[in-house]
XYZ file of C-alpha atoms in Angstrom:
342
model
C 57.141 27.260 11.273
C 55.945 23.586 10.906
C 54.347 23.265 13.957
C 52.705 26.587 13.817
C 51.170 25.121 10.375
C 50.314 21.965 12.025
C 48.385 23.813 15.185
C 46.661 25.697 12.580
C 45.392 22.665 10.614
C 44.874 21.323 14.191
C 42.320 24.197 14.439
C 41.111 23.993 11.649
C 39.835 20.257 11.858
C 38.090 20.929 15.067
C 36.311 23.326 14.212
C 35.166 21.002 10.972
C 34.480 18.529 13.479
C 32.606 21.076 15.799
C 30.509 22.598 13.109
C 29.959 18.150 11.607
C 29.014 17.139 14.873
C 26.397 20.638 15.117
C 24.899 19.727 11.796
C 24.341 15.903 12.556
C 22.678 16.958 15.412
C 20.269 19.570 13.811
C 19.098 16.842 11.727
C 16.302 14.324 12.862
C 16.010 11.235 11.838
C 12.139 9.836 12.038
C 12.366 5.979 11.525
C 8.941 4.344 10.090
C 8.103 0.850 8.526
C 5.241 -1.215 7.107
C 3.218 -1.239 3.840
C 4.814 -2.356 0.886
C 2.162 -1.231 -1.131
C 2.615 2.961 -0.771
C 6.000 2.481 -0.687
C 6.589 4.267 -4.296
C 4.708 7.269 -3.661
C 6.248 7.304 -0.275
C 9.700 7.681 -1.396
C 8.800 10.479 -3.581
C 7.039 12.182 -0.503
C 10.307 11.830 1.606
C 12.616 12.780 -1.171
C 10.202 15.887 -1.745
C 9.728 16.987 2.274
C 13.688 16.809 2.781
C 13.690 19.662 0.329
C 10.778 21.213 2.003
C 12.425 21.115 5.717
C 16.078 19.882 5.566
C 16.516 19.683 8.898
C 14.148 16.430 9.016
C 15.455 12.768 7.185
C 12.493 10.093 6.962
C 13.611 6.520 7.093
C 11.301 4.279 5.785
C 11.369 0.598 5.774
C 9.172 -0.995 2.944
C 8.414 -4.533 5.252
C 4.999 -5.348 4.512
C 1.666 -3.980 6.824
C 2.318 -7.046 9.555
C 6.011 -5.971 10.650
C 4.764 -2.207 10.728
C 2.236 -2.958 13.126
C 4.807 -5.044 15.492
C 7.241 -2.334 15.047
C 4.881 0.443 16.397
C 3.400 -1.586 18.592
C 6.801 -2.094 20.132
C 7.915 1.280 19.718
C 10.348 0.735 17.716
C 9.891 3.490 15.317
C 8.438 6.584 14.878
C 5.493 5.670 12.768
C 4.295 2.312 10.868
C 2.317 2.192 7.784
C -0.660 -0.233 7.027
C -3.404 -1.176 3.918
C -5.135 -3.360 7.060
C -6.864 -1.208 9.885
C -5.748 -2.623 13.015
C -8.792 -4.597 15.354
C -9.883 -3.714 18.287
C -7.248 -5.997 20.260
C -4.135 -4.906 17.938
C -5.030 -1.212 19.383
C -5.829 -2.476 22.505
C -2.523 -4.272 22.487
C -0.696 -1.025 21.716
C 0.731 0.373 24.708
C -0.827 4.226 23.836
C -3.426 5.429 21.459
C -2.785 4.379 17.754
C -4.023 6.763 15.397
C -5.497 5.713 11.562
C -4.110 8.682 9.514
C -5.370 7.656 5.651
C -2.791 8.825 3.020
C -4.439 7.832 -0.060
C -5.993 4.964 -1.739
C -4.892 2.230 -4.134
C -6.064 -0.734 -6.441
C -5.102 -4.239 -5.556
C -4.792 -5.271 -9.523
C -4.715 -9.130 -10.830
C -1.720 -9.192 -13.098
C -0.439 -12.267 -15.266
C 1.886 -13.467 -17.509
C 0.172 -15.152 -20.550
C 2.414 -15.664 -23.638
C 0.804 -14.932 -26.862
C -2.078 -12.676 -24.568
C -0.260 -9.477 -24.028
C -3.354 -7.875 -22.215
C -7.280 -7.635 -22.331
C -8.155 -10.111 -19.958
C -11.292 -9.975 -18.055
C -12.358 -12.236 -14.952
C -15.749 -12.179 -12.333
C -14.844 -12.334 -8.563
C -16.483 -15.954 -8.791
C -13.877 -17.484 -11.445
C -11.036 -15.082 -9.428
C -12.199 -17.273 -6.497
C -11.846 -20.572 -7.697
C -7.982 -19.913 -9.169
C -7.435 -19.109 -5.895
C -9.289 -22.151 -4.204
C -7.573 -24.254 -7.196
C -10.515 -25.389 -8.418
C -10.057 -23.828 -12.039
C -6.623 -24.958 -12.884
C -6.423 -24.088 -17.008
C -5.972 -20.924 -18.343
C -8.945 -22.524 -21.379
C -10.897 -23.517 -18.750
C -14.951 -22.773 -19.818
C -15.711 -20.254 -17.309
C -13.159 -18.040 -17.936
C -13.328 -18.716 -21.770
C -17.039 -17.435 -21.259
C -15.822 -13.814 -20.361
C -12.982 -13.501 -23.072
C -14.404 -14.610 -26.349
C -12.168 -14.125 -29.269
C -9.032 -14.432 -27.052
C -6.990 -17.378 -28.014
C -6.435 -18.509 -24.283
C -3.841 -21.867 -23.971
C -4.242 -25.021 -22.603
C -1.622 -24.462 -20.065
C -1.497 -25.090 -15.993
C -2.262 -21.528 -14.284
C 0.376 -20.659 -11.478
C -1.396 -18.633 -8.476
C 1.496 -16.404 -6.898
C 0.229 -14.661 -3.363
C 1.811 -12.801 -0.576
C 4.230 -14.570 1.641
C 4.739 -12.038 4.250
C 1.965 -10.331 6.210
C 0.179 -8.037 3.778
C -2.110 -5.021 3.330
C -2.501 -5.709 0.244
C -3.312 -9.105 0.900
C -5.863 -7.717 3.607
C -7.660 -5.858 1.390
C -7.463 -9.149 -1.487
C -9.119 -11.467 0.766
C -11.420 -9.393 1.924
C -12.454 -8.918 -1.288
C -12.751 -12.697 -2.098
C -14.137 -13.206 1.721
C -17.217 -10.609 0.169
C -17.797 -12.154 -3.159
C -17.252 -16.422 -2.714
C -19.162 -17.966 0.144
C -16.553 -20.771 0.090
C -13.343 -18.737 0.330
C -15.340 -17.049 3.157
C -15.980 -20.250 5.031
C -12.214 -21.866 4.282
C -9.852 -19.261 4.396
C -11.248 -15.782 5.134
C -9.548 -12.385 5.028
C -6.751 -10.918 6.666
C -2.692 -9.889 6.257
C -1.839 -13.640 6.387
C -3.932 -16.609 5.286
C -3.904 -20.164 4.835
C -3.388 -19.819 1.382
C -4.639 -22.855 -0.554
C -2.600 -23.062 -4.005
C 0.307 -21.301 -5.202
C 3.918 -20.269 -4.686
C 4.890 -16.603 -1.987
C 6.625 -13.734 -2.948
C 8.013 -11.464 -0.188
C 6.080 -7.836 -1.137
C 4.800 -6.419 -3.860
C 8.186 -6.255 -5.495
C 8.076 -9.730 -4.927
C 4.777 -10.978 -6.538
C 5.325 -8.404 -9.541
C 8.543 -9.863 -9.816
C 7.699 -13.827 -9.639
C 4.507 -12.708 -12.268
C 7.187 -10.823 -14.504
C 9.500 -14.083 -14.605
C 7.135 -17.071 -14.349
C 4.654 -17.403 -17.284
C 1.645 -18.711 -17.416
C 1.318 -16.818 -13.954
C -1.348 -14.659 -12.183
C -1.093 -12.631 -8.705
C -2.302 -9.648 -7.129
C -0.484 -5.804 -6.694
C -0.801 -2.623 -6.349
C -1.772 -0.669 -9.777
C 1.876 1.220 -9.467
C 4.049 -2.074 -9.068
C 2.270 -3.664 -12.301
C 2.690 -0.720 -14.101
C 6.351 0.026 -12.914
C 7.213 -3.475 -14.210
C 5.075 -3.068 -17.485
C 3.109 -6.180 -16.210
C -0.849 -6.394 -17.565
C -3.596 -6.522 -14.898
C -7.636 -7.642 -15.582
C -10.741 -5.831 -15.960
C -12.880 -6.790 -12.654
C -16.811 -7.518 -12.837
C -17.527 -4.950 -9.711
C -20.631 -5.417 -7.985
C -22.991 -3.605 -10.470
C -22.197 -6.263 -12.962
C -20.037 -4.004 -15.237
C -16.229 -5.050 -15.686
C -13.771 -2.063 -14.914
C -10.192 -1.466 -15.385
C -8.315 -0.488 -12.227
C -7.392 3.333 -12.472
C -7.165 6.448 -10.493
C -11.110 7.390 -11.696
C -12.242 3.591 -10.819
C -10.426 3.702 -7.673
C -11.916 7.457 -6.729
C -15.157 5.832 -7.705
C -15.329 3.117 -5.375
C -14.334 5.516 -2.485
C -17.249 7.862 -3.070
C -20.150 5.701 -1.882
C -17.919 4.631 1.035
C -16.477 7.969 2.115
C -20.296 9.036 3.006
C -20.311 6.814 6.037
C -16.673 7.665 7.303
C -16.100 6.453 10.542
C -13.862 8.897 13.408
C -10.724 6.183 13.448
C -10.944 6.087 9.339
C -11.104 1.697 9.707
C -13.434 1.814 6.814
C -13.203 -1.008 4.105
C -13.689 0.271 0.292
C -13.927 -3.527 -1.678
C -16.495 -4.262 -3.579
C -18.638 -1.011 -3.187
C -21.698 -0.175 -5.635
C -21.604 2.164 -8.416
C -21.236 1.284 -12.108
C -17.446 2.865 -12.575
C -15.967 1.233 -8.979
C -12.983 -0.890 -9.215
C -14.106 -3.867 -6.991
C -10.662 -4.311 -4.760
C -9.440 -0.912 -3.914
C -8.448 0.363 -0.178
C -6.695 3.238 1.983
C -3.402 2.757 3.281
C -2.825 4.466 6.244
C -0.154 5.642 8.326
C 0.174 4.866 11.903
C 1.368 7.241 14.723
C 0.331 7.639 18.471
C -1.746 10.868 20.168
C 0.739 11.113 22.516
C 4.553 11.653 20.759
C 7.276 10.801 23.138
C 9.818 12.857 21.904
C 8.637 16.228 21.403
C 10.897 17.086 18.384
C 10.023 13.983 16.674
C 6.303 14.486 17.522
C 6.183 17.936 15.791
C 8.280 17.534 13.025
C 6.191 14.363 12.402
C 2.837 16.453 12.594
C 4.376 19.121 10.397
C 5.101 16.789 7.597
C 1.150 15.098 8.098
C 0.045 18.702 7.416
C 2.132 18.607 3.889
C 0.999 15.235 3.130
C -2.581 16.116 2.742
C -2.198 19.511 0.580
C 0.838 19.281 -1.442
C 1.542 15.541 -0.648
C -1.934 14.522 -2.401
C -0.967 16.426 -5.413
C 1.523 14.007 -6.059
C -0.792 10.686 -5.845
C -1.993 11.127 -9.412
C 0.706 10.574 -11.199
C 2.008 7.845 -9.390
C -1.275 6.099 -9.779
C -2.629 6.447 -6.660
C -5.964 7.869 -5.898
C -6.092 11.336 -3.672
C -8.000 11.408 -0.740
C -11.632 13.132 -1.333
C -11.842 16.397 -0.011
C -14.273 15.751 3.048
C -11.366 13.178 3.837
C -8.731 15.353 3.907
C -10.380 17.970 6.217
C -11.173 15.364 8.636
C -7.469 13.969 8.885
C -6.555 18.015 9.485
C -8.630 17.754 12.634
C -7.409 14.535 13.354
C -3.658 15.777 12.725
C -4.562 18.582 15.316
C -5.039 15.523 17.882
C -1.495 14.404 18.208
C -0.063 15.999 20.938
């Protein structure tokens, strides 16, 4: 009697193990990494599209735009994810054809940590520049004093916190500065990593919003969501029409519209510092990176499938997470472009 219980159980765990093994293997796992700064909305997405299709897991790797590009560029995951556009030699370096798909768009925001000066700030690109050259080195210094009158600001030392790691977000920061201040432009220029001259690193955006949060006297740059998700304050801008604007989803839309006119087939379009009275100076796409030609076919579909959902029912989600949805003419061009991968 024992042993015909025991065959029985027996049975009964192999066909558990059968029917484990057949639902492990109906699920696939697509591996990306990069960009620090989507990484909240992306989470949501992936949380959202396992519900849609449960047959398809998304790991994503929040790493910073630099080790996303070496990772796709080695082939070491499924897709990367990027606030820089890749140059000419990164895709060239790529051993197939990279594709720019743009997800939505962001604000880089200046954030700080000034006791007594819970928010309000305001700052022009040229006094923005010269904290981060470390030639104004006092919160009271005169210049910025001019632009915040009636604001009690102290005589204290300011801390510059930047990007350690290789950044989007510090792409699209310096590029910014690189536009606006002839003499960051000629010393230390734009891209993912600089030669940063003042200031401590933090590893992502967690990690600047969380040195800003904990050191004060402090200032840094991160995306709007990460200063808001750690209640941190950020500064109105002087964009290039002279008017100082608050980063938002409507100042961040703004700044896109101008740029979105001359929208280049690979999407490697810059959006800092365009014109228009309501633009939020520092503001970019983040894009995700995939090639044309998938080589696994399962992947390469289910991949494409969830691309399709990203720009209808993904974008609806932006909003609220304080990111800015991709205009409509964009979204109908990354449909084609979708169409592409084969």
């Amino acid at each position: 009697m024992i042993q015909t219980i025991k065959k029985a159980f027996l049975a009964l765990a192999l066909v558990a193990a059968v029917g484990a093994a057949g639902e492990a293997s109906a699920e696939t796992l697509i591996n990306g990494a990069g960009a620090t700064f989507p990484y909240p909305l992306y989470s949501k997405w992936f949380s959202e599209y396992a519900k849609v299709d449960k047959s398809v897991k998304f790991n994503y790797q929040s790493i910073g735009s630099g080790g996303g590009i070496k990772q796709i560029t080695a082939q070491t995951v499924d897709f990367g994810a990027s606030d820089k556009f890749l140059t000419d030699a990164e895709l060239k370096g790529a051993p197939g054809k990279l594709i720019h798909i743009p997800t939505v768009m962001g604000a880089v925001v200046v954030t700080y940590n000034l006791p007594g000066v819970p928010s309000g700030i305001k700052l022009n690109s040229e006094d923005l520049a010269n904290i981060y050259l470390g030639k104004i080195t006092k919160w009271n210094d005169p210049r910025i004093a001019d632009d915040n009158k009636g604001v009690n600001l102290p005589a204290k030392p300011i801390i510059v916190v930047h990007r350690s790691d290789g950044s989007g977000t510090t792409s699209i920061f310096t590029d910014y500065l690189t536009g606006v201040n002839g003499e960051w432009a000629q010393k230390v220029g734009k891209g993912a990593s600089v030669k940063w001259p003042v200031g401590l690193g933090g590893k992502g955006n967690e990690g600047v919003a969380g040195q800003i949060k904990t050191t004060p006297y402090s200032i840094g740059y991160v995306e709007l969501a990460y200063a808001f998700e750690n209640k941190l304050p950020y500064a109105s801008l002087k964009n290039k029409a002279g008017v100082f604007v608050e980063p938002s989803i409507k100042s961040t839309s703004a700044a896109a519209a101008a740029a979105v006119k001359g929208m280049p087939a690979d999407y490697r379009i810059s959006l800092v510092n365009q014109p228009g009275k309501d633009a939020y100076p520092v503001v970019g796409f983040t894009w995700l990176l995939v090639y044309e030609n998938q080589k696994d076919p399962v992947k390469g579909k289910k991949l494409v499938e969830f691309l399709n959902w990203s720009m209808t029912k993904g974008q609806k989600m932006a909003a609220p997470m304080l990111y800015a949805p991709l205009p409509e003419s964009v979204v109908k061009m990354v449909q084609k472009t979708v169409k592409s991968i084969k």
